[in-house]
Coordinates of C-alpha atoms and ligand atoms in Angstrom, one line a residue:
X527 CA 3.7 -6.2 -56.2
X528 CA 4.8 -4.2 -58.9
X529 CA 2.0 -1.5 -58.5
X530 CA 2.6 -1.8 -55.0
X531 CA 6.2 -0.5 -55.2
X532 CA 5.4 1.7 -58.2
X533 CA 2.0 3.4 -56.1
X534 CA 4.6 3.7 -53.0
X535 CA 7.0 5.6 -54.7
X536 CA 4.9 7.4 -56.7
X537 CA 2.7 8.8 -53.7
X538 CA 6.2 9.6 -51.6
X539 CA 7.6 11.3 -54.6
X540 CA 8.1 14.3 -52.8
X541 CA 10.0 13.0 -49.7
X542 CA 12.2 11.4 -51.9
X543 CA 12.9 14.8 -53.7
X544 CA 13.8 16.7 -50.5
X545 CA 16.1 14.3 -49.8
X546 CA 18.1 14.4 -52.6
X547 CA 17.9 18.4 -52.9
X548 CA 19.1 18.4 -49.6
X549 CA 22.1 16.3 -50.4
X550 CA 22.7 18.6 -53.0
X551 CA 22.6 21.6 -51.2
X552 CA 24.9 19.7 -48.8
X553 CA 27.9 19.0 -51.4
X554 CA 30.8 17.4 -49.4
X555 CA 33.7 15.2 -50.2
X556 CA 35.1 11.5 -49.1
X557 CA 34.2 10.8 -45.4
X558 CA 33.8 14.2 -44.1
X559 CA 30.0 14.2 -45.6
X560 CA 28.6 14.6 -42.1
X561 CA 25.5 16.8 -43.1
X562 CA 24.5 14.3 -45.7
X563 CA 24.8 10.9 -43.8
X564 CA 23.1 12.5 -40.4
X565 CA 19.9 13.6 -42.5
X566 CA 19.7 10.2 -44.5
X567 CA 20.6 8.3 -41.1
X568 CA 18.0 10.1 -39.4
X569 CA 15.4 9.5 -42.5
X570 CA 16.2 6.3 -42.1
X571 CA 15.4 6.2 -38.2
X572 CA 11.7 8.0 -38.6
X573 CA 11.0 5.2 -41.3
X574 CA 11.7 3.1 -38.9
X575 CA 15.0 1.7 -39.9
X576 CA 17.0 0.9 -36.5
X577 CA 20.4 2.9 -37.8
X578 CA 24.3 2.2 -36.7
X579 CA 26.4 4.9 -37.0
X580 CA 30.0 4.9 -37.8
X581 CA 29.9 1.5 -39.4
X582 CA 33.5 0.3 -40.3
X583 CA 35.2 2.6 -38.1
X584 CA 33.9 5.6 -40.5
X585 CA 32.1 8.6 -38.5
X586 CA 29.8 8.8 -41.9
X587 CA 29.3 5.5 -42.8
X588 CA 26.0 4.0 -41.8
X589 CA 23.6 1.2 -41.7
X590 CA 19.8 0.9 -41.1
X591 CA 17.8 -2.2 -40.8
X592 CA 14.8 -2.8 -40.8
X593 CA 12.9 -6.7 -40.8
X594 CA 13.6 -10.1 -38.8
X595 CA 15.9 -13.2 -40.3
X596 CA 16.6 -14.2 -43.3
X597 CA 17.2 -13.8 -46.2
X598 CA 19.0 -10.6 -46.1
X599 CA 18.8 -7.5 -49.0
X600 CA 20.9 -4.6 -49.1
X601 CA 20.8 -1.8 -51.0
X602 CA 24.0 0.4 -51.9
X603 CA 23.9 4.3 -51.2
X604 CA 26.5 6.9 -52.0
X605 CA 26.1 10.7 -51.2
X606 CA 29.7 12.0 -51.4
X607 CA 30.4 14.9 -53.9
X608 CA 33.8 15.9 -56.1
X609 CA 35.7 18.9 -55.7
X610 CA 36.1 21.4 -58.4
X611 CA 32.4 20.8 -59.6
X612 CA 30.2 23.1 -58.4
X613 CA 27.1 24.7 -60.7
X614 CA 23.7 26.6 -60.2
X615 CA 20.9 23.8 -60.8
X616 CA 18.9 24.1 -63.6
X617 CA 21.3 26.2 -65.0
X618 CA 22.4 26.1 -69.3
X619 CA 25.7 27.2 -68.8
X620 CA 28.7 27.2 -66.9
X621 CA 27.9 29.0 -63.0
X622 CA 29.7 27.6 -60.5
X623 CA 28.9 28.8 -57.0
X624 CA 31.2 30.2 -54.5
X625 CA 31.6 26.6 -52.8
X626 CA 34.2 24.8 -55.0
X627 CA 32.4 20.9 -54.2
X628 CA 29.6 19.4 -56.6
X629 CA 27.4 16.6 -56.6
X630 CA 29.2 16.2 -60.6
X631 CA 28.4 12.3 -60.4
X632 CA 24.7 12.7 -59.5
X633 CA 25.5 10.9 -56.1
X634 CA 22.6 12.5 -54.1
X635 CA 20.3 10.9 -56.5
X636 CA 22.3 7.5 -56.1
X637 CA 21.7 7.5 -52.3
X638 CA 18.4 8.7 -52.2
X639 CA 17.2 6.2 -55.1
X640 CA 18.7 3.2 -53.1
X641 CA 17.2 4.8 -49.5
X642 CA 14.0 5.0 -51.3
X643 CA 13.9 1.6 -52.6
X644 CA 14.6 0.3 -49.5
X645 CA 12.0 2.2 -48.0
X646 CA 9.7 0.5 -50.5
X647 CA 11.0 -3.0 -49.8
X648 CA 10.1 -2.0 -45.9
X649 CA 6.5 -1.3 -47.1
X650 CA 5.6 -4.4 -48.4
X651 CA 7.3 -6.7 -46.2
X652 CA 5.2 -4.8 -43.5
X653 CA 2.0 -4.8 -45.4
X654 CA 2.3 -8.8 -46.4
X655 CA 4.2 -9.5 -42.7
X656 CA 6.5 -11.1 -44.7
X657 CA 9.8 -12.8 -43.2
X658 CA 13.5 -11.6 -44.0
X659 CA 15.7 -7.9 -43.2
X660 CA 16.3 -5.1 -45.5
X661 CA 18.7 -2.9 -45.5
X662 CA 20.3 0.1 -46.5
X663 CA 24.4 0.7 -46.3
X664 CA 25.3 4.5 -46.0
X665 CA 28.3 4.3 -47.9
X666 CA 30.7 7.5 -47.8
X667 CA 33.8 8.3 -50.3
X668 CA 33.3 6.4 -53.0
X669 CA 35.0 9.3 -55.0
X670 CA 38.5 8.9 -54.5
X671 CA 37.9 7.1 -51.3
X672 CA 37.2 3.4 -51.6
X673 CA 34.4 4.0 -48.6
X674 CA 33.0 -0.2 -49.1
X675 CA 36.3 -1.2 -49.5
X676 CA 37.2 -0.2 -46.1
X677 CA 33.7 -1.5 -44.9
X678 CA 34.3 -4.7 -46.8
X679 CA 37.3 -5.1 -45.0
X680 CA 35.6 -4.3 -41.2
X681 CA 33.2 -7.0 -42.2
X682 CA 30.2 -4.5 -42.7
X683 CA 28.4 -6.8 -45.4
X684 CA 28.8 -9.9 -43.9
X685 CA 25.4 -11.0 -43.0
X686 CA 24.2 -10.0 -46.6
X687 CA 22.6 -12.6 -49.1
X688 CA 22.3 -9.7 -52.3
X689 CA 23.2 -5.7 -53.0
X690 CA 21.5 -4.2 -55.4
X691 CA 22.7 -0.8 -56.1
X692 CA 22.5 1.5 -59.4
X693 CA 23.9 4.9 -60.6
X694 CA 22.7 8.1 -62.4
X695 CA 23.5 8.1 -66.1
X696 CA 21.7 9.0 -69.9
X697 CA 20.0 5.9 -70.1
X698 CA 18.5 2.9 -68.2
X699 CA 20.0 0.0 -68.7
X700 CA 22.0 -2.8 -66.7
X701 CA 25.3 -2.1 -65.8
X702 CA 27.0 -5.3 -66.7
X703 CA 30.3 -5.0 -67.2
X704 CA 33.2 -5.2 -65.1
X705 CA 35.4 -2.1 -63.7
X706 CA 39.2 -1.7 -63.2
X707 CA 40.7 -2.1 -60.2
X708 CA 42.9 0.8 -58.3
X709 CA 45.7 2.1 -56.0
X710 CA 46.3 5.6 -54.9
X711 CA 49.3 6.6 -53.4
X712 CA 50.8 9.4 -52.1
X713 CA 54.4 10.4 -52.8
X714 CA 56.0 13.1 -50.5
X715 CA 59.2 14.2 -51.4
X716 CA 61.6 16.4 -48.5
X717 CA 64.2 17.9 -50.2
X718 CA 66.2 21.2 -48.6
X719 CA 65.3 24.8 -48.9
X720 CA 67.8 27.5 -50.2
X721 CA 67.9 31.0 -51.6
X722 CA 66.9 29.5 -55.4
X723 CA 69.8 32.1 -56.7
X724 CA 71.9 33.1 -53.9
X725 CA 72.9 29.4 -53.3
X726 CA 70.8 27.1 -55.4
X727 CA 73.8 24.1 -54.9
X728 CA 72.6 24.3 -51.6
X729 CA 69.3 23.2 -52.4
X730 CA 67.8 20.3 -52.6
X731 CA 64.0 20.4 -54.6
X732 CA 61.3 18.2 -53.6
X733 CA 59.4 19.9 -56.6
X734 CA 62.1 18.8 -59.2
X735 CA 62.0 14.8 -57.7
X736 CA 57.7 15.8 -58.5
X737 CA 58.7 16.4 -61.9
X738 CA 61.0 13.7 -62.9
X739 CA 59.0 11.3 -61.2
X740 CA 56.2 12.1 -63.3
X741 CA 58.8 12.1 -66.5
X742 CA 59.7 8.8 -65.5
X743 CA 55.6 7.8 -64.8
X744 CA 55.3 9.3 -68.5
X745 CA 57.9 6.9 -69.8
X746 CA 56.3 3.5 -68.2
X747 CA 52.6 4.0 -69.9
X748 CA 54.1 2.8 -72.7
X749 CA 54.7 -0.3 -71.0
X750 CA 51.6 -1.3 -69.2
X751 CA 48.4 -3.4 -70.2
X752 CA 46.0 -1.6 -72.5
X753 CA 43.7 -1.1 -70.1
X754 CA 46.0 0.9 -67.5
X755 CA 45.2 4.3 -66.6
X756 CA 47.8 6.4 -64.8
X757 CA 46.7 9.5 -63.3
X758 CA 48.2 12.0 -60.8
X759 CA 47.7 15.3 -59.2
X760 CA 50.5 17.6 -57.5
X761 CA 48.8 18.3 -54.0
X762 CA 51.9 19.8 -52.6
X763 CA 53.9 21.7 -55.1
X764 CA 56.1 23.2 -52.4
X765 CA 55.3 26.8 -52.1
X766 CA 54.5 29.8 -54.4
X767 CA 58.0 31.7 -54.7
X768 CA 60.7 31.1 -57.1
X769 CA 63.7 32.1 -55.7
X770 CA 62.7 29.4 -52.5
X771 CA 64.4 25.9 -53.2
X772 CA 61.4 23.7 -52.2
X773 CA 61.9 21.5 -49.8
X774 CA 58.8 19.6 -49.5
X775 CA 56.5 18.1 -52.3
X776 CA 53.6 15.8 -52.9
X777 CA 52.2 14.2 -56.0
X778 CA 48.4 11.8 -55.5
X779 CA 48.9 8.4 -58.1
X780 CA 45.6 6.9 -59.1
X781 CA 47.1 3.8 -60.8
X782 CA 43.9 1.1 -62.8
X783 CA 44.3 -2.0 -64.6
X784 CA 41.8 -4.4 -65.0
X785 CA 43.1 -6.8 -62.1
X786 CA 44.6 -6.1 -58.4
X787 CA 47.3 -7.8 -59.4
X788 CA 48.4 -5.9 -62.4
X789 CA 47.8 -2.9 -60.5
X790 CA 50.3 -4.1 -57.6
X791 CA 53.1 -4.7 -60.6
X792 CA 52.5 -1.2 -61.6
X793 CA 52.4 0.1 -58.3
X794 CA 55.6 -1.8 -57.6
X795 CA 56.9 -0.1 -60.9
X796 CA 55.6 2.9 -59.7
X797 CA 57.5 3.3 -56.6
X798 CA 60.7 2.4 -58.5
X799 CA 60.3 5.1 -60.6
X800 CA 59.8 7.7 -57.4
X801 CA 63.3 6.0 -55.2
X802 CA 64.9 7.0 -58.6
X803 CA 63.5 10.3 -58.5
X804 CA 64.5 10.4 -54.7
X805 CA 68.1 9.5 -55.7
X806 CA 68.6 12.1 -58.4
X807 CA 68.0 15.1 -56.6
X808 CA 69.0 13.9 -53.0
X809 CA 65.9 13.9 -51.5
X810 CA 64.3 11.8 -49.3
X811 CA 60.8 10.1 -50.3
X812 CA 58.0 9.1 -48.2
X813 CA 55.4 6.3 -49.8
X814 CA 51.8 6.7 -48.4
X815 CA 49.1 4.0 -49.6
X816 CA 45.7 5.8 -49.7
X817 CA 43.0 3.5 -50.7
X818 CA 42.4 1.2 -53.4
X819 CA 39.2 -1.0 -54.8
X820 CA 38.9 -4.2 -56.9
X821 CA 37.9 -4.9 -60.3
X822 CA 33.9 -5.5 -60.6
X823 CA 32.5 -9.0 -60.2
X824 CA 28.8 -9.1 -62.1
X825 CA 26.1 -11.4 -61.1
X826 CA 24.4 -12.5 -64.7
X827 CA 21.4 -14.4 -62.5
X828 CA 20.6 -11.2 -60.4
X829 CA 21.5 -9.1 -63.4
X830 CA 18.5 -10.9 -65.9
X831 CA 16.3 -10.5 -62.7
X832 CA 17.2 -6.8 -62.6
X833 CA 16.5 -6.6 -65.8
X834 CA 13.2 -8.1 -66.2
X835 CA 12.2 -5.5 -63.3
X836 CA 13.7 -2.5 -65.1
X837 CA 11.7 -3.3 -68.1
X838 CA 8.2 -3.3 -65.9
X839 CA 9.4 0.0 -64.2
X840 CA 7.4 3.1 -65.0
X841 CA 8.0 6.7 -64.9
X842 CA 5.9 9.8 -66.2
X843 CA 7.4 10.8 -69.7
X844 CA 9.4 13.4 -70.0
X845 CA 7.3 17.1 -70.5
X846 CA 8.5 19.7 -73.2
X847 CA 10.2 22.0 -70.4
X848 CA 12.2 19.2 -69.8
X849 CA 12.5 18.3 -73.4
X850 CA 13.9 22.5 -73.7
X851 CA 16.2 21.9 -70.7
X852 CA 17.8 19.3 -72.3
X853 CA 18.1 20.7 -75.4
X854 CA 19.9 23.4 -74.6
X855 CA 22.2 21.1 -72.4
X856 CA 23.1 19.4 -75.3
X857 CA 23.9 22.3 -77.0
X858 CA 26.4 23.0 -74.2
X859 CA 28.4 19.9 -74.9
X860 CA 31.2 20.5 -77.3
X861 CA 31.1 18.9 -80.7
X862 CA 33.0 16.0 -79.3
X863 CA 31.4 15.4 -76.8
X864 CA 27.8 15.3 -78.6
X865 CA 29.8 13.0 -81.4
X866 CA 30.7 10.5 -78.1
X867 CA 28.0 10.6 -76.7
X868 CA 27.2 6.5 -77.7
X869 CA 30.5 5.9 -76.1
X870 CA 29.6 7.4 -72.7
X871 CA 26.2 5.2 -72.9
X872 CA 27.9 2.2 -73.6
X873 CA 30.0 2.8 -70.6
X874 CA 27.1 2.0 -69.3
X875 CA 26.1 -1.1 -71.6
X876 CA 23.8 0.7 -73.5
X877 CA 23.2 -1.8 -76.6
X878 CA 22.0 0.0 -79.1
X879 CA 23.0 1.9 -82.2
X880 CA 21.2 4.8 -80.9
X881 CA 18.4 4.5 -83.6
X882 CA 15.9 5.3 -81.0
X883 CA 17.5 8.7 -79.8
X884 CA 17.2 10.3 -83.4
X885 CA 16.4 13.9 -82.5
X886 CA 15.7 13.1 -79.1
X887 CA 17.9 14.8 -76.1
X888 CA 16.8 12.4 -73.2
X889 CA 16.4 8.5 -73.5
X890 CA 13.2 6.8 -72.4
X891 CA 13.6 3.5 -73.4
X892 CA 15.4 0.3 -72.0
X893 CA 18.1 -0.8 -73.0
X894 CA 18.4 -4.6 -74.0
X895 CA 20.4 -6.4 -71.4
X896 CA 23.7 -7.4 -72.2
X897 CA 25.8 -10.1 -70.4
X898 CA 29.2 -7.7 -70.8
X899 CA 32.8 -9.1 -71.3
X900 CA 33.7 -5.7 -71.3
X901 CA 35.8 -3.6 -68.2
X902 CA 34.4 -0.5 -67.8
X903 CA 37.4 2.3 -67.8
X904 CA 36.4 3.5 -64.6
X905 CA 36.4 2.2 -61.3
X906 CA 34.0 1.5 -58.4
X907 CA 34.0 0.7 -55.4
X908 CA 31.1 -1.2 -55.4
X909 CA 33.4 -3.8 -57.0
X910 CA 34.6 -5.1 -53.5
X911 CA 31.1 -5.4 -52.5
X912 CA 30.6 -7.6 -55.5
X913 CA 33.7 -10.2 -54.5
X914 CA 32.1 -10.8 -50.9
X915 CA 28.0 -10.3 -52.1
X916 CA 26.5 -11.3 -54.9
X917 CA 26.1 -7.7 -56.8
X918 CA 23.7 -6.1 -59.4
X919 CA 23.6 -3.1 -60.7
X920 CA 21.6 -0.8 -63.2
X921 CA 21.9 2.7 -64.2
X922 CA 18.6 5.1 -64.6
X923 CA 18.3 8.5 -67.4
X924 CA 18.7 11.1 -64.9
X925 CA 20.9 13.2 -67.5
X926 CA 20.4 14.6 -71.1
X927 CA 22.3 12.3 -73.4
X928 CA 26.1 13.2 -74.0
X929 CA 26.9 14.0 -70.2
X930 CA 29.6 13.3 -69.6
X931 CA 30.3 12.6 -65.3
X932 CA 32.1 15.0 -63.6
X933 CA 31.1 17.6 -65.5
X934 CA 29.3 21.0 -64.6
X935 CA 26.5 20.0 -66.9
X936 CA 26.0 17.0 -64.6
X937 CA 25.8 19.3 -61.4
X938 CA 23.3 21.1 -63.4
X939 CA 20.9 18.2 -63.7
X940 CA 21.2 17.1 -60.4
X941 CA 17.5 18.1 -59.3
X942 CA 16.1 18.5 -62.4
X943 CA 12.8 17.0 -62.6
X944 CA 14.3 14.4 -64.9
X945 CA 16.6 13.4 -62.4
X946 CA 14.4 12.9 -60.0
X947 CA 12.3 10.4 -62.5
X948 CA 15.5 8.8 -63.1
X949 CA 16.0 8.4 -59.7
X950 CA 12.5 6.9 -58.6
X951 CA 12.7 4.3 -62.0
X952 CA 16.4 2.7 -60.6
X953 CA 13.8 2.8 -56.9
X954 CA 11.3 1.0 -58.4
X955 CA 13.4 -1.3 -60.3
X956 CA 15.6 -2.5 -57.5
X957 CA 12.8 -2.9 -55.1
X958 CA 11.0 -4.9 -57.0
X959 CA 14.4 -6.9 -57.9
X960 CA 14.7 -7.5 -53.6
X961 CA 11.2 -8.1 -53.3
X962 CA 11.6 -11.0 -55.6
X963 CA 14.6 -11.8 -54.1
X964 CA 13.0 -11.9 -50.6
X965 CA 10.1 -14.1 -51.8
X966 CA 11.1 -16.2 -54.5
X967 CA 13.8 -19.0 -52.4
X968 CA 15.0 -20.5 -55.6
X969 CA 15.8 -17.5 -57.3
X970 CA 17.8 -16.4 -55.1
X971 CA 19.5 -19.5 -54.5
X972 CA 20.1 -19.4 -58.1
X973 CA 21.9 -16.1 -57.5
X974 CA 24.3 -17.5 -54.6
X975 CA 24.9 -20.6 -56.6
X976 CA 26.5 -18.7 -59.5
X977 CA 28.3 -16.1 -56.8
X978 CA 29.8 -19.4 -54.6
X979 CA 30.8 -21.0 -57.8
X980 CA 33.2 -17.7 -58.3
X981 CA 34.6 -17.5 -55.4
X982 CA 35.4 -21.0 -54.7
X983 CA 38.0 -20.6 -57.3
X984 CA 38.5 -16.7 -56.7
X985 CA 39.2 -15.9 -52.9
X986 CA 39.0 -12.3 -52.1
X987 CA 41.7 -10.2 -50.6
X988 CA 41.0 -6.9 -49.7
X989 CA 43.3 -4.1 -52.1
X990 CA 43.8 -1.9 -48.9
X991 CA 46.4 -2.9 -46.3
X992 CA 45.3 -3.8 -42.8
X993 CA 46.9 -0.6 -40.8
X994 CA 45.3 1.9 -43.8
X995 CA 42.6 4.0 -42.7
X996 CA 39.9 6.3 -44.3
X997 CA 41.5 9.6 -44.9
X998 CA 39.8 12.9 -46.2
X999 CA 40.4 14.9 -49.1
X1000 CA 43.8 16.5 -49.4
X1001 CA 42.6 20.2 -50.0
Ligands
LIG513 N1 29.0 3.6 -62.4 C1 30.1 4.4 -62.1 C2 30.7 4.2 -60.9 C3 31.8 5.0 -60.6 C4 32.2 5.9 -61.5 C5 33.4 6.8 -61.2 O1 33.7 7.8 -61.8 N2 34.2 6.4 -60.2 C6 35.5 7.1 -59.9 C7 36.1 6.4 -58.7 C8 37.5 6.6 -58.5 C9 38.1 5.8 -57.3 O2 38.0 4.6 -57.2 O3 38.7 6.5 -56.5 C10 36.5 7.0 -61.0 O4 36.4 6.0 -61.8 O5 37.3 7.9 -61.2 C11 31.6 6.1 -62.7 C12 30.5 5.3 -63.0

């Protein structure tokens, strides 16, 4: 099986490629990545995938299927891109192009490494006539988004036994920790406009309830769990003239803690903090929930299984041009960033002390697997997948070490011929992981065992509020 998958891949190395550099040449943001979803939908179709379109009431979210009963596999693919981080491929330093939106978290290689293991899965089930349905869940805006969540919520992965999904990263390894849960809210202030100096008591400003809100935002991180991040971003800040009293105002909250429910009593706090804003400058505040995604529920069955098969996986070693490129991507990084660059990889539950990277730019080895206590300080959301489907997830060396995500240097590597190694290892790794899955029954009843066991005592409720839909990016 395993020099099936690996011969399979290897041979459609090329296909998978052009995929991937066209998502990249394609760089769009949460739920508007129409050019990206139509040319993986319609890869999926000429493989042979039967594809439905607008899954979960999303115009680019997707699923194609492809087999007959049980059990079922699904594999997880993003392809949506971040604002703010375009950059020339292949490039050493900073050029970003004329298009402000860049695939700065490797996600065309994320989609088209799940699409292709998929496609592999397909391969042998047809060449054995084996029973049981693959298939492979377009998933748009996970940046900033929640895409899944929405689709876990519109009942999109209901039929599914086990996801396997992975993301692009430094080093291979299994991502085995958990991730912390979020909110984001909009908060829209409407003050009153007035000549800022011929009668400024006249004015109410929408911009001033922005800032003391965020004074008062400032004044609660001291009095939140550890693990809380609290981010924002003015996307309205009323206009561009000084002597104008702005009237209207609008400031994005990301709010994480490790738990939904921690999140809500910040949220809660949150929202306190912007009525008192509200009320000291007279304006009036409008509270729009945006999306939101649950903390990360690991599988350690699936996870040792993923492992096992990352171990087998193979990939041609890195050459010296590659080897060059990466040096002198390294040499980009600034000196903190090269001195964390163990801390990014064990983001990704690297265990290690790094030994093995000793004068070495781009990591070739596997990481031992780790069963992770620990909550990644990021979020996914795969996460919400993970609470209704038993979830893996590994991570493949598609970037020199030290990247950090969202960074130019990532959009840089993005269809390097690294990447793309990266990229066909986490293929060949999760395919094998469904094959076995598909064909081994008690293995994978092993896998539901440990997931029911969870959720008999852990009932999931979806973050995002019934009557919230997908929205795009507020630009
Ligand atoms: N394996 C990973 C999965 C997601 C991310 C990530 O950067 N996610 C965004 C998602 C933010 C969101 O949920 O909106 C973030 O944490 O800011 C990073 C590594």
């Amino acid at each position: 099986m395993e020099d099936f998958i690996r011969d399979y891949l290897r041979e459609k190395k090329a296909f998978f490629e052009q995929i991937s550099q066209f998502i990249f040449s394609h760089p769009e943001t949460r739920f508007e990545e129409y050019e990206s979803a139509s040319f993986l939908a319609e890869a999926c179709e000429k493989q042979g995938f039967e594809v439905e379109k607008g899954v979960g009431n999303i115009a680019t979210a997707f699923v194609a299927t492809y087999g007959k009963g049980a059990p079922i596999i699904g594999f997880l693919g993003e392809y949506d891109a971040l604002s703010g981080l375009s950059q020339t491929p292949n490039q050493t330093t900073y050029q970003p192009l004329e298009t402000d939106i860049g695939h700065g978290c490797g996600h065309n290689l994320l989609g088209t490494g799940a699409f292709a293991a998929a496609c592999a899965v397909k391969e042998y089930l047809d060449k054995h006539s084996l029973p049981g349905t693959v298939k492979f869940f377009g998933c748009p805006g996970e940046e900033g988004g929640s895409g899944k969540t929405f689709m876990v919520r519109e009942g999109v992965f209901t039929d599914v036994d086990a996801a396997l999904t992975w993301h692009p990263s430094p080093v291979n390894a299994i991502m085995s920790a958990s991730s912390l849960a979020n909110y984001q809210i909009s908060f829209a202030f409407k003050g009153t406009t007035s000549h800022a100096a011929n009668s400024p008591h006249l004015g109410r400003s929408a911009l001033d309830a922005v800032e003391l809100m965020n004074v008062g935002v400032n004044y609660l991180r001291e009095h939140v769990v550890p693990e809380a991040r609290l981010h924002y971003a003015t996307t309205n800040t009323g206009g561009i003239s000084p002597n104008v009293v702005q009237a209207n105002a609008e400031v994005l909250y990301l709010i994480r803690a490790p738990k939904v429910k921690q999140v809500e009593d910040m949220y809660q706090r949150v929202c306190k903090i912007a009525q008192g804003a509200a009320l000291m400058t007279e304006t009036e505040l409008t509270i729009r929930f945006d999306k939101a995604c649950s903390n990360y529920i690991p599988n350690r069955s699936m996870e040792n299984m993923l492992h096992d098969q990352l171990s087998k996986s193979d990939v041609e070693k890195p050459t010296e041009e590659e080897k060059l490129f990466a040096k002198d991507i390294w040499h980009s990084l600034t000196d903190s960033e090269r001195e964390g660059y163990l801390e990014i990889i064990e983001g990704f539950v690297y265990v290690g002390n790094g030994e093995e990277f000793a004068n070495k730019y781009l990591a070739e080895t596997i990481s031992p697997y780790e069963a992770s206590d620990k909550i990644l300080s990021g979020s996914t959301d795969v996460a919400d997948v993970s609470w209704v489907v038993p979830t893996a997830q590994l991570t493949a060396a598609t970037s020199t070490l030290g990247t950090p995500l969202h960074s130019w240097q990532m959009t840089a590597q993005g269809i390097s011929s690294f990447a793309h190694k990266g990229m066909l290892r986490a293929a060949q790794a999760m395919a094998m992981t469904g094959i076995q899955l598909m064909t081994d029954s008690v293995a994978l009843k092993e896998v539901k065992e440990e997931f029911q066991q969870f959720t008999k005592n852990n009932p999931y409720t979806c973050p995002i509020p019934k009557e919230i839909q997908p929205s795009v990016l507020n630009k």
